[in-house]
Amino acid sequence: MFDYLSTADGIQRFVAMVLIGFCVLEGVLSLYAALKNRIRN
């Protein structure tokens, strides 16, 4: 599973995927909170 982490290119791709995934997750959570507040009010 971690074979592609043995190369620097694989590590960079892995870090980029984690950062992008984190940013997307943060955006989705903030959107969800805003929609929930709008529905409640």
CSV table of C-alpha atoms in Angstrom, one decimal:
chain,number,residue,atom,x,y,z
A,1,MET,CA,0.0,0.0,0.0
A,2,PHE,CA,2.9,2.4,0.8
A,3,ASP,CA,5.1,1.3,-2.1
A,4,TYR,CA,4.5,4.6,-3.9
A,5,LEU,CA,5.7,6.6,-0.8
A,6,SER,CA,9.3,5.3,-1.4
A,7,THR,CA,9.8,7.9,-4.1
A,8,ALA,CA,9.9,11.7,-3.5
A,9,ASP,CA,7.4,12.2,-6.4
A,10,GLY,CA,5.0,9.8,-4.7
A,11,ILE,CA,5.3,11.6,-1.4
A,12,GLN,CA,4.7,15.0,-3.0
A,13,ARG,CA,1.6,13.6,-4.7
A,14,PHE,CA,0.4,12.1,-1.5
A,15,VAL,CA,0.8,15.3,0.4
A,16,ALA,CA,-0.9,17.3,-2.3
A,17,MET,CA,-3.9,14.8,-2.3
A,18,VAL,CA,-4.2,15.1,1.5
A,19,LEU,CA,-4.1,19.0,1.4
A,20,ILE,CA,-6.7,19.1,-1.4
A,21,GLY,CA,-8.9,16.6,0.4
A,22,PHE,CA,-8.6,18.7,3.6
A,23,CYS,CA,-9.5,21.9,1.8
A,24,VAL,CA,-12.5,20.3,0.1
A,25,LEU,CA,-13.6,18.8,3.4
A,26,GLU,CA,-13.4,22.2,5.2
A,27,GLY,CA,-15.3,23.9,2.3
A,28,VAL,CA,-18.1,21.3,2.5
A,29,LEU,CA,-18.4,21.6,6.2
A,30,SER,CA,-18.6,25.3,6.1
A,31,LEU,CA,-21.2,25.2,3.3
A,32,TYR,CA,-23.2,22.6,5.3
A,33,ALA,CA,-23.1,24.8,8.5
A,34,ALA,CA,-24.2,27.9,6.5
A,35,LEU,CA,-27.1,26.0,4.9
A,36,LYS,CA,-28.1,24.6,8.3
A,37,ASN,CA,-28.1,28.1,9.8
A,38,ARG,CA,-30.1,29.5,6.9
A,39,ILE,CA,-32.7,26.8,7.2
A,40,ARG,CA,-33.0,27.2,11.0
A,41,ASN,CA,-33.4,31.0,10.8
